[in-house]
PDB file of C-alpha atoms in Angstrom:
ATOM      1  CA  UNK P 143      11.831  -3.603  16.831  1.00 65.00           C
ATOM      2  CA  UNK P 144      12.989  -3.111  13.337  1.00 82.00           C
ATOM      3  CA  UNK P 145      11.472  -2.036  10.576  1.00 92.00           C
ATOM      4  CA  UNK P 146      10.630  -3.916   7.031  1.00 96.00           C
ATOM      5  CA  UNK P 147      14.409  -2.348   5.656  1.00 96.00           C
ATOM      6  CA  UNK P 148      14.466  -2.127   1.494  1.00 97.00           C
ATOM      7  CA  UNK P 149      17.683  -1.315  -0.768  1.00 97.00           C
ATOM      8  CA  UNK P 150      18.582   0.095  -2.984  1.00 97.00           C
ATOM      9  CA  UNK P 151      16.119   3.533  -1.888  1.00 96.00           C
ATOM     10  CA  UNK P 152      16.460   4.731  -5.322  1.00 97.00           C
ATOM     11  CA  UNK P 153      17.565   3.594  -8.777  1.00 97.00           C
ATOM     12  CA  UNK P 154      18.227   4.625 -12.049  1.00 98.00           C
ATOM     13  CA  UNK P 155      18.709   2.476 -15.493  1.00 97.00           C
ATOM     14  CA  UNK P 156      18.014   2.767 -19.105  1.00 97.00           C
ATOM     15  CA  UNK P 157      15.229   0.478 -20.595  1.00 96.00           C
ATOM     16  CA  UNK P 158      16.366  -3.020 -21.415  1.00 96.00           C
ATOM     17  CA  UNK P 159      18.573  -3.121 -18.397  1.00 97.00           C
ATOM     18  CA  UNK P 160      17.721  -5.311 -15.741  1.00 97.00           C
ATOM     19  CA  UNK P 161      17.316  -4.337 -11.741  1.00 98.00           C
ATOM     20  CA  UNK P 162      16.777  -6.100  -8.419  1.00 98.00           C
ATOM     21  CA  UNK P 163      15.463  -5.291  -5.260  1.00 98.00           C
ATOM     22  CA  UNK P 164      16.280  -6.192  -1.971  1.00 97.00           C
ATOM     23  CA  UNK P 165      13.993  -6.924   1.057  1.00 97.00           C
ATOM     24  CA  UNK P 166      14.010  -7.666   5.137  1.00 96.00           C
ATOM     25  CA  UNK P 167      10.686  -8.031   6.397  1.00 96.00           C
ATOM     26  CA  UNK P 168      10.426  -7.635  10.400  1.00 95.00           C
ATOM     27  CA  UNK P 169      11.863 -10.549  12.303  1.00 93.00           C
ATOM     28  CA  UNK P 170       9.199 -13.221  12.370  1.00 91.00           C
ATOM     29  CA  UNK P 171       6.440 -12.511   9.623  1.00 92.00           C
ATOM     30  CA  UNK P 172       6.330 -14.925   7.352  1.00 90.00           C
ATOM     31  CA  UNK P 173       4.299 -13.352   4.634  1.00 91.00           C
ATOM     32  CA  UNK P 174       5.509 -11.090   2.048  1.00 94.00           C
ATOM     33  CA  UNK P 175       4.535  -8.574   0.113  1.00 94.00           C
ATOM     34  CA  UNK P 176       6.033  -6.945  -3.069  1.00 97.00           C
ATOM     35  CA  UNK P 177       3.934  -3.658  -4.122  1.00 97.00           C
ATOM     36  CA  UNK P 178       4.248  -1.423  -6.994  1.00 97.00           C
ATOM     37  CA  UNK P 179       2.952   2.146  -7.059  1.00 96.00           C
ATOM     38  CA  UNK P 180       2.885   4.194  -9.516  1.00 93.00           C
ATOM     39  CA  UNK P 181       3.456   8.074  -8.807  1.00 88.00           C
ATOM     40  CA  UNK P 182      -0.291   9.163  -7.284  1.00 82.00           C
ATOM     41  CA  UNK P 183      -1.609   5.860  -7.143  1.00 87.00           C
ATOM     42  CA  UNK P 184      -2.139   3.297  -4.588  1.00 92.00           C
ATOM     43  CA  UNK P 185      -0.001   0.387  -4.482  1.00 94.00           C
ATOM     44  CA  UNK P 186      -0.831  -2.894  -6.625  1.00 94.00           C
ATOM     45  CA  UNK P 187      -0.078  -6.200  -5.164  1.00 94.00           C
ATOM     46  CA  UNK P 188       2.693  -7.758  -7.619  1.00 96.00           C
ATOM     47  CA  UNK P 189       3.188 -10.947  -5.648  1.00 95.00           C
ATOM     48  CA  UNK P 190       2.544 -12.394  -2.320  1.00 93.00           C
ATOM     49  CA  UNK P 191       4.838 -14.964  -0.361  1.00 93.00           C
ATOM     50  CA  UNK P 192       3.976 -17.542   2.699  1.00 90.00           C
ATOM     51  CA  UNK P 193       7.294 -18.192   4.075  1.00 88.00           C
ATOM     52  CA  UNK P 194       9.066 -19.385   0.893  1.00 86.00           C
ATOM     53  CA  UNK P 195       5.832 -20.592  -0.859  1.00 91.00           C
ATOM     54  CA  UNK P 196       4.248 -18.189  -3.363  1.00 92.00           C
ATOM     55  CA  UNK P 197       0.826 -17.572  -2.475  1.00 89.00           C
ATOM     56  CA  UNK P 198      -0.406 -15.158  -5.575  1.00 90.00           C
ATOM     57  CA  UNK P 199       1.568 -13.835  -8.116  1.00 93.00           C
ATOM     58  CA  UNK P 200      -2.011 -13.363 -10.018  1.00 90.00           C
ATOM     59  CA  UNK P 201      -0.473  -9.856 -11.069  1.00 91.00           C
ATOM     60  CA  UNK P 202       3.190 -10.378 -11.538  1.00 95.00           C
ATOM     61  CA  UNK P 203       4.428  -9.712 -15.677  1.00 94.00           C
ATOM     62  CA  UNK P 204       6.132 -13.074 -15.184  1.00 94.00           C
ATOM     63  CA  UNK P 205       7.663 -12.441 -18.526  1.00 95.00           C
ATOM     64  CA  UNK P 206       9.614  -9.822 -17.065  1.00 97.00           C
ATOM     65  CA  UNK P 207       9.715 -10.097 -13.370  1.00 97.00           C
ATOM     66  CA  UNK P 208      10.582 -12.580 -11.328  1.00 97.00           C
ATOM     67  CA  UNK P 209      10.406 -12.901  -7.291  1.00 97.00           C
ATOM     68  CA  UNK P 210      11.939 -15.061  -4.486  1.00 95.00           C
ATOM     69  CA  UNK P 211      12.209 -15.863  -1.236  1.00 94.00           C
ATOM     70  CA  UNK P 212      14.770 -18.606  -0.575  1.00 82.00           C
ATOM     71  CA  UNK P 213      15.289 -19.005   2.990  1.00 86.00           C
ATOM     72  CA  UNK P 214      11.515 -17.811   3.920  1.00 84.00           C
ATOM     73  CA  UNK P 215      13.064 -14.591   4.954  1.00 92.00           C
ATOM     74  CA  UNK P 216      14.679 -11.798   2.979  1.00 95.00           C
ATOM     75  CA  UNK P 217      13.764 -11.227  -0.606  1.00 97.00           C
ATOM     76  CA  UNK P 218      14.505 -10.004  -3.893  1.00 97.00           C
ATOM     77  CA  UNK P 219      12.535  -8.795  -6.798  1.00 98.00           C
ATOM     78  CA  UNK P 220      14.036  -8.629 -10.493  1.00 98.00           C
ATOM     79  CA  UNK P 221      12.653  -6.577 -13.295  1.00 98.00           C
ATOM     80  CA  UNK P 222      14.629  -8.193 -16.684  1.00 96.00           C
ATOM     81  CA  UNK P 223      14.070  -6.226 -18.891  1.00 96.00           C
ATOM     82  CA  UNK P 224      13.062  -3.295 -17.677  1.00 97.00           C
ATOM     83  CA  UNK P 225      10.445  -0.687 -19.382  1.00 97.00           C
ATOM     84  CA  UNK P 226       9.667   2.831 -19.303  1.00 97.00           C
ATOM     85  CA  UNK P 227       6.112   1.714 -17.765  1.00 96.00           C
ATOM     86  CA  UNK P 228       7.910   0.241 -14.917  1.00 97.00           C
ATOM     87  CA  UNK P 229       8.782   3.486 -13.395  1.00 97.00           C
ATOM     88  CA  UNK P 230       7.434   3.478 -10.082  1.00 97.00           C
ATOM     89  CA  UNK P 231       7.809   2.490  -6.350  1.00 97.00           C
ATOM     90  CA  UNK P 232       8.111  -0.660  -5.134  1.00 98.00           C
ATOM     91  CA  UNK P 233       7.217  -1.268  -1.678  1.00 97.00           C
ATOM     92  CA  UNK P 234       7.732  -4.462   0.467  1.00 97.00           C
ATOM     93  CA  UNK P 235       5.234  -4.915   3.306  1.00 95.00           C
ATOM     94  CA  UNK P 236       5.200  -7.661   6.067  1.00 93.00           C
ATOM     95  CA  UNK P 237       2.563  -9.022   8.222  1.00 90.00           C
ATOM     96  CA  UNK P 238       2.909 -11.770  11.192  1.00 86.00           C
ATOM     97  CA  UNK P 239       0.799 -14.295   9.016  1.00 76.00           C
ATOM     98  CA  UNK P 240      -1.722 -14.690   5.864  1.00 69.00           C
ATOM     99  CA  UNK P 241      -4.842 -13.533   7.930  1.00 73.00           C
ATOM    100  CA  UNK P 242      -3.146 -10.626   9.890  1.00 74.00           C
ATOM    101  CA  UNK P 243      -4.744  -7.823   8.631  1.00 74.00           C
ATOM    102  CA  UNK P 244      -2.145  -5.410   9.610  1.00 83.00           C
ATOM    103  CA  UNK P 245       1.108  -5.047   6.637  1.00 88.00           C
ATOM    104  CA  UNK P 246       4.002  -3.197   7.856  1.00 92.00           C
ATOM    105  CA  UNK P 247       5.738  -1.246   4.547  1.00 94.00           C
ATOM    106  CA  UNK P 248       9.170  -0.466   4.269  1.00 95.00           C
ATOM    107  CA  UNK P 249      10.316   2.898   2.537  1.00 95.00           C
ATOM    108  CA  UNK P 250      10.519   1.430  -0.714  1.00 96.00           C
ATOM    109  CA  UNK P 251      12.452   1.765  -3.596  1.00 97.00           C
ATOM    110  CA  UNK P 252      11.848   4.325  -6.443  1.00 96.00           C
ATOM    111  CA  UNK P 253      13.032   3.431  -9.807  1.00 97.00           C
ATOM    112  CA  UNK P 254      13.278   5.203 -12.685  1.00 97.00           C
ATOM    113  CA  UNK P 255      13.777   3.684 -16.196  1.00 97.00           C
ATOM    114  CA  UNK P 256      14.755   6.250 -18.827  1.00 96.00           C
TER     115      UNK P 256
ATOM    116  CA  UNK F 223     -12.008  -6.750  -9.709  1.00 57.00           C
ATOM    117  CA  UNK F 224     -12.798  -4.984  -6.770  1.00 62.00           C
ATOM    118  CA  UNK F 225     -12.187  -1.500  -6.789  1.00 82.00           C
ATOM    119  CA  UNK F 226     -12.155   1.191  -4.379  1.00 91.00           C
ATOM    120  CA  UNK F 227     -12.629   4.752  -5.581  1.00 93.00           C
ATOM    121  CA  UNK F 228     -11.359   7.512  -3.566  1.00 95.00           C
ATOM    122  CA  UNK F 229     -12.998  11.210  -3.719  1.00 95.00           C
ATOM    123  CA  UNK F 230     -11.199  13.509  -3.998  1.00 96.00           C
ATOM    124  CA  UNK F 231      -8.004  12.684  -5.725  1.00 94.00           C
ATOM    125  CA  UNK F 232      -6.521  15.991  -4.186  1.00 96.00           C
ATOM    126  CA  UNK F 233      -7.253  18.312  -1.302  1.00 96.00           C
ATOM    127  CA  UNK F 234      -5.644  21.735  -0.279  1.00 97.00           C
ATOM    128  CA  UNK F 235      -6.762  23.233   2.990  1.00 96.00           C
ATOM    129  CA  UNK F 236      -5.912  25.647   5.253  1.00 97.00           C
ATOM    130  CA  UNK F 237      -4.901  25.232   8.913  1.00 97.00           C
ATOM    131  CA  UNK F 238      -7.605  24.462  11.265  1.00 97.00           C
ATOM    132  CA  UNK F 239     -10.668  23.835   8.545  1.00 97.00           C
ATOM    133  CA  UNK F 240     -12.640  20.148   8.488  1.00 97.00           C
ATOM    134  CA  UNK F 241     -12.148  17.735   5.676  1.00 97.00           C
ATOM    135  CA  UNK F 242     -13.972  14.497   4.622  1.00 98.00           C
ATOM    136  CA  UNK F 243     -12.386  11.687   2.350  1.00 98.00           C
ATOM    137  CA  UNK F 244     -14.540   9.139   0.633  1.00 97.00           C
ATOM    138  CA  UNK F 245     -13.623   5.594   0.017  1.00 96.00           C
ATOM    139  CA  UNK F 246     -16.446   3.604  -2.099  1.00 95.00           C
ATOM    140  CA  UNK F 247     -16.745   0.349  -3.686  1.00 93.00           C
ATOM    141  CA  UNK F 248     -19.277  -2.139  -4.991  1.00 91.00           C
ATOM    142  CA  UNK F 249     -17.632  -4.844  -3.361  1.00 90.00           C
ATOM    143  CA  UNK F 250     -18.081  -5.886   0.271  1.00 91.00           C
ATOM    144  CA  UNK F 251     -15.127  -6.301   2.124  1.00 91.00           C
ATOM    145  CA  UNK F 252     -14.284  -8.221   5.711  1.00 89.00           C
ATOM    146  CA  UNK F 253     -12.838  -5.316   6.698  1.00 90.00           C
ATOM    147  CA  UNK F 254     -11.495  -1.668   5.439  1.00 93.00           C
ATOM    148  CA  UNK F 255      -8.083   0.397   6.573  1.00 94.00           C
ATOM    149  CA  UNK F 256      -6.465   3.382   6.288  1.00 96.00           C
ATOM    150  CA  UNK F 257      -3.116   4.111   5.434  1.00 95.00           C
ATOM    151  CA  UNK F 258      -1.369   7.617   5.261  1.00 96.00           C
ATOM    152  CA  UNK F 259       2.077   7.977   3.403  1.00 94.00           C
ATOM    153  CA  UNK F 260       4.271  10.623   3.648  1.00 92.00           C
ATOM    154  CA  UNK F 261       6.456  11.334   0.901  1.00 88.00           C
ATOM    155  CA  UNK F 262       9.685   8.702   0.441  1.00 87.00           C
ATOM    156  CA  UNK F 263       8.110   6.594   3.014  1.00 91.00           C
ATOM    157  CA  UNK F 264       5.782   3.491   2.995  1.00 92.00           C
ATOM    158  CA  UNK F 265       2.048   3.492   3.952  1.00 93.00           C
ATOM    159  CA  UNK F 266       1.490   3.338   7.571  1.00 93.00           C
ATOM    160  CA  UNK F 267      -1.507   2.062   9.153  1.00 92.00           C
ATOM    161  CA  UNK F 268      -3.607   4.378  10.947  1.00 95.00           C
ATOM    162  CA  UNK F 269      -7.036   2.148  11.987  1.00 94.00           C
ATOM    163  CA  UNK F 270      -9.070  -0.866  11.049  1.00 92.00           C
ATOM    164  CA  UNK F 271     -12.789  -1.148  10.878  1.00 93.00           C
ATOM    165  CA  UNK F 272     -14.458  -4.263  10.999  1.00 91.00           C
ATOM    166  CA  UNK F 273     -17.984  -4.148  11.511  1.00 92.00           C
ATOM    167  CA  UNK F 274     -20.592  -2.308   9.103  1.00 93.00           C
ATOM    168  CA  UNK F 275     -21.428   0.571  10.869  1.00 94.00           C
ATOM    169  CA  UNK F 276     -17.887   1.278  13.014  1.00 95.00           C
ATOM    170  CA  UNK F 277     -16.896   4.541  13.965  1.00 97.00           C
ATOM    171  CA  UNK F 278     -13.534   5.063  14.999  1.00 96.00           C
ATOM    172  CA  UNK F 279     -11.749   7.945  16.460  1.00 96.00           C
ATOM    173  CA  UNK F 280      -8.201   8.603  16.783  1.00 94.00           C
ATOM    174  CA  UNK F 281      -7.696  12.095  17.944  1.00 95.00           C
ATOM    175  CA  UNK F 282      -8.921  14.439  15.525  1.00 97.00           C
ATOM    176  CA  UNK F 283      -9.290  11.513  12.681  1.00 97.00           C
ATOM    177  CA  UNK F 284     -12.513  10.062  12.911  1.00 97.00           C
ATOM    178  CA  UNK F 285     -13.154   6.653  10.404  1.00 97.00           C
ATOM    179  CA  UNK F 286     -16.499   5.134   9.596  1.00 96.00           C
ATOM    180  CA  UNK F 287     -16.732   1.984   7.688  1.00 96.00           C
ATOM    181  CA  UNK F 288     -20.520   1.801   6.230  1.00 95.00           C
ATOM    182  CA  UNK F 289     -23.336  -0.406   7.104  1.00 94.00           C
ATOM    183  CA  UNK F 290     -22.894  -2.135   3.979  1.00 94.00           C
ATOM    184  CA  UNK F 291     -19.194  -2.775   4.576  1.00 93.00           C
ATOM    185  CA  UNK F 292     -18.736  -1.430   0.501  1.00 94.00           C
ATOM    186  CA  UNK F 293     -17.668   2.100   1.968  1.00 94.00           C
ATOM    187  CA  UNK F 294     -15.916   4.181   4.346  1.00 96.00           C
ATOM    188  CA  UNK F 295     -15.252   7.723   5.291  1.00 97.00           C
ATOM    189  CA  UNK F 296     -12.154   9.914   7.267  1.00 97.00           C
ATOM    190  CA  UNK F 297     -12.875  13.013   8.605  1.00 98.00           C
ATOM    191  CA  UNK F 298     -10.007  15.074   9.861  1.00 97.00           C
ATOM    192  CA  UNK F 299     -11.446  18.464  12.076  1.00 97.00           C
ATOM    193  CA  UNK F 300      -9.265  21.197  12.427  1.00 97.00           C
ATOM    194  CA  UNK F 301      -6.467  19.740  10.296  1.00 97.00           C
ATOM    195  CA  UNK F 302      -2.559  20.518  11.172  1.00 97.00           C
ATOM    196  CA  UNK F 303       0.493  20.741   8.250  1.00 96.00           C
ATOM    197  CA  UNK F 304       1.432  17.163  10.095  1.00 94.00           C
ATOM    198  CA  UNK F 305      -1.481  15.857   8.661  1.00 96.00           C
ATOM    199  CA  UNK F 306      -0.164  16.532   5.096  1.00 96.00           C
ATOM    200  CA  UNK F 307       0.091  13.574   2.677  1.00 95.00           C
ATOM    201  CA  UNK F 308      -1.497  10.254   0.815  1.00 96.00           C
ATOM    202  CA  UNK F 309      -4.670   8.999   2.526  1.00 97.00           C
ATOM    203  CA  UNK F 310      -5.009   5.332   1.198  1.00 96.00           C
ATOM    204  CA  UNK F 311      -8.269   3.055   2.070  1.00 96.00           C
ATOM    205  CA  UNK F 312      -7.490  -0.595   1.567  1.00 94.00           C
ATOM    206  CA  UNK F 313     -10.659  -3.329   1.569  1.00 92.00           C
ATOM    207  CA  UNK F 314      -9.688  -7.085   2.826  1.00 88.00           C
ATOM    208  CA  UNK F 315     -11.490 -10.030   1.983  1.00 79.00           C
ATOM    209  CA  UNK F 316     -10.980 -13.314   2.631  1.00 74.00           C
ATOM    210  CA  UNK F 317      -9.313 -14.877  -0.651  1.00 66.00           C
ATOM    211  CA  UNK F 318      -9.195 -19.235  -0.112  1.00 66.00           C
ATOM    212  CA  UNK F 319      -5.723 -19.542   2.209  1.00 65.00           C
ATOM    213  CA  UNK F 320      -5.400 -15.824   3.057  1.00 69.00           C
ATOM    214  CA  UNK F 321      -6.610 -12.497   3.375  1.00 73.00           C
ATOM    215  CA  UNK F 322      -6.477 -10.098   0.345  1.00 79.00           C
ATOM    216  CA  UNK F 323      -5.463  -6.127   0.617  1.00 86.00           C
ATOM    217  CA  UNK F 324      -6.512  -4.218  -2.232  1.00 91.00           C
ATOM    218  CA  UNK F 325      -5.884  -0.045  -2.193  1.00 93.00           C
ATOM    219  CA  UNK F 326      -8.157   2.558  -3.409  1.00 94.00           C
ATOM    220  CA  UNK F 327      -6.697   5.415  -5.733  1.00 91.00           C
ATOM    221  CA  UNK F 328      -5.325   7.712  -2.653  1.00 94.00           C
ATOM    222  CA  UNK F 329      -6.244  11.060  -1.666  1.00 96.00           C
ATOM    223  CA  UNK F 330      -3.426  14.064  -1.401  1.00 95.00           C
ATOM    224  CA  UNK F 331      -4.041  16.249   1.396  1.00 96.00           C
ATOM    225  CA  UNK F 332      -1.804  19.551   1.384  1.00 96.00           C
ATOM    226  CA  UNK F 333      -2.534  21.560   4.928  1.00 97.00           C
ATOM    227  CA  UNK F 334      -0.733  24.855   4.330  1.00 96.00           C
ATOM    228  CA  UNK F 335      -0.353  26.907   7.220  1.00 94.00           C
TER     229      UNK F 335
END
């Protein structure tokens, strides 16, 4: 069975740029995660999807980030414009529904905002 | 906000001695897991405890989640390099139309050999 699979792995841009990440959670789990973890931390929830439904975005910078989730499958995560405090990893995670307590993580994707 | 507080924040052993992480909070949570991550990867999950009280052993990793269900401890005995990397508790509790995962601060195990 596949893997959650992320792209890009890394990335680099200057502030005020914008990024995106892409995500494939594991055939069949309908809830979504998007995590951000900052270097020797543990990762913070940034927003939380039900098939295409948003289920908490409590801790999403809406004024900069935005999340989606079209098709209740793959999804992307935009950072517009991005700061140097958004340096960090962001993992996607997976689970087979809202009360499964186990998430399956992908490998993430480590930006860098110089 | 529920936190969970991880002791220590780093740990360098060598090959073969014991080690005990802490995971504490002052919340009580459904249930409690552990995650390690090895570097450029995502967390993987290692067990689940449920019930206050729950001891756990997988191999040489031995997790107890405590009566109160606010804590939890991992003890490693006679650790290996493999076991290098981030230790990561998470708490769940049940938050209206699912479960919430929240992670404590990590612990960085470094098993030189």
């Amino acid at each position: 069975e596949a893997g959650v699979a992320q792209s890009p792995r890394y990335k680099i841009i200057e502030k005020r740029q914008s990024v995106a990440f892409w995500c494939n959670p594991i055939s069949g789990h309908a809830t979504l995660y998007w995590y951000q973890q900052i270097l020797g931390q543990g990762p913070k929830l940034l927003i939380q999807f039900q098939n295409n439904g948003v289920v908490d975005d409590s801790q999403l910078p809406k004024d900069r980030f935005s999340a989606e989730r079209l098709k209740g499958v793959d999804s992307t995560l935009k950072i517009q414009p991005a700061k140097l405090e958004d340096s960090a990893v962001y993992l996607c995670a997976s689970s087979a529904g809202p009360y499964s307590y186990e998430q399956f993580f992908g490998p993430g994707t480590r930006l860098t905002v110089l | 906000t529920q936190l969970l507080e991880q002791s220590p924040q780093f740990l360098s052993i060598q090959e073969g001695e014991n080690l005990t992480v802490y995971c504490n909070s002052s919340s009580v949570f459904s249930s409690l897991q552990w995650y390690r991550q090895e570097p450029g990867e995502g967390p993987v999950l290692l067990v689940t405890v449920v019930t206050g009280g729950e001891v756990k052993k997988l191999k040489r990793l031995t997790f107890q989640f405590g009566d109160a269900r606010k804590d939890s401890s991992l003890h490693i005995t006679a650790a290996q390099t493999g076991d290098t990397g981030l230790y990561l508790c998470a708490g769940a509790w049940y938050g209206g139309a699912t479960n919430k995962l929240i992670f404590g601060t990590g612990t960085l195990l470094a098993v030189q050999p």
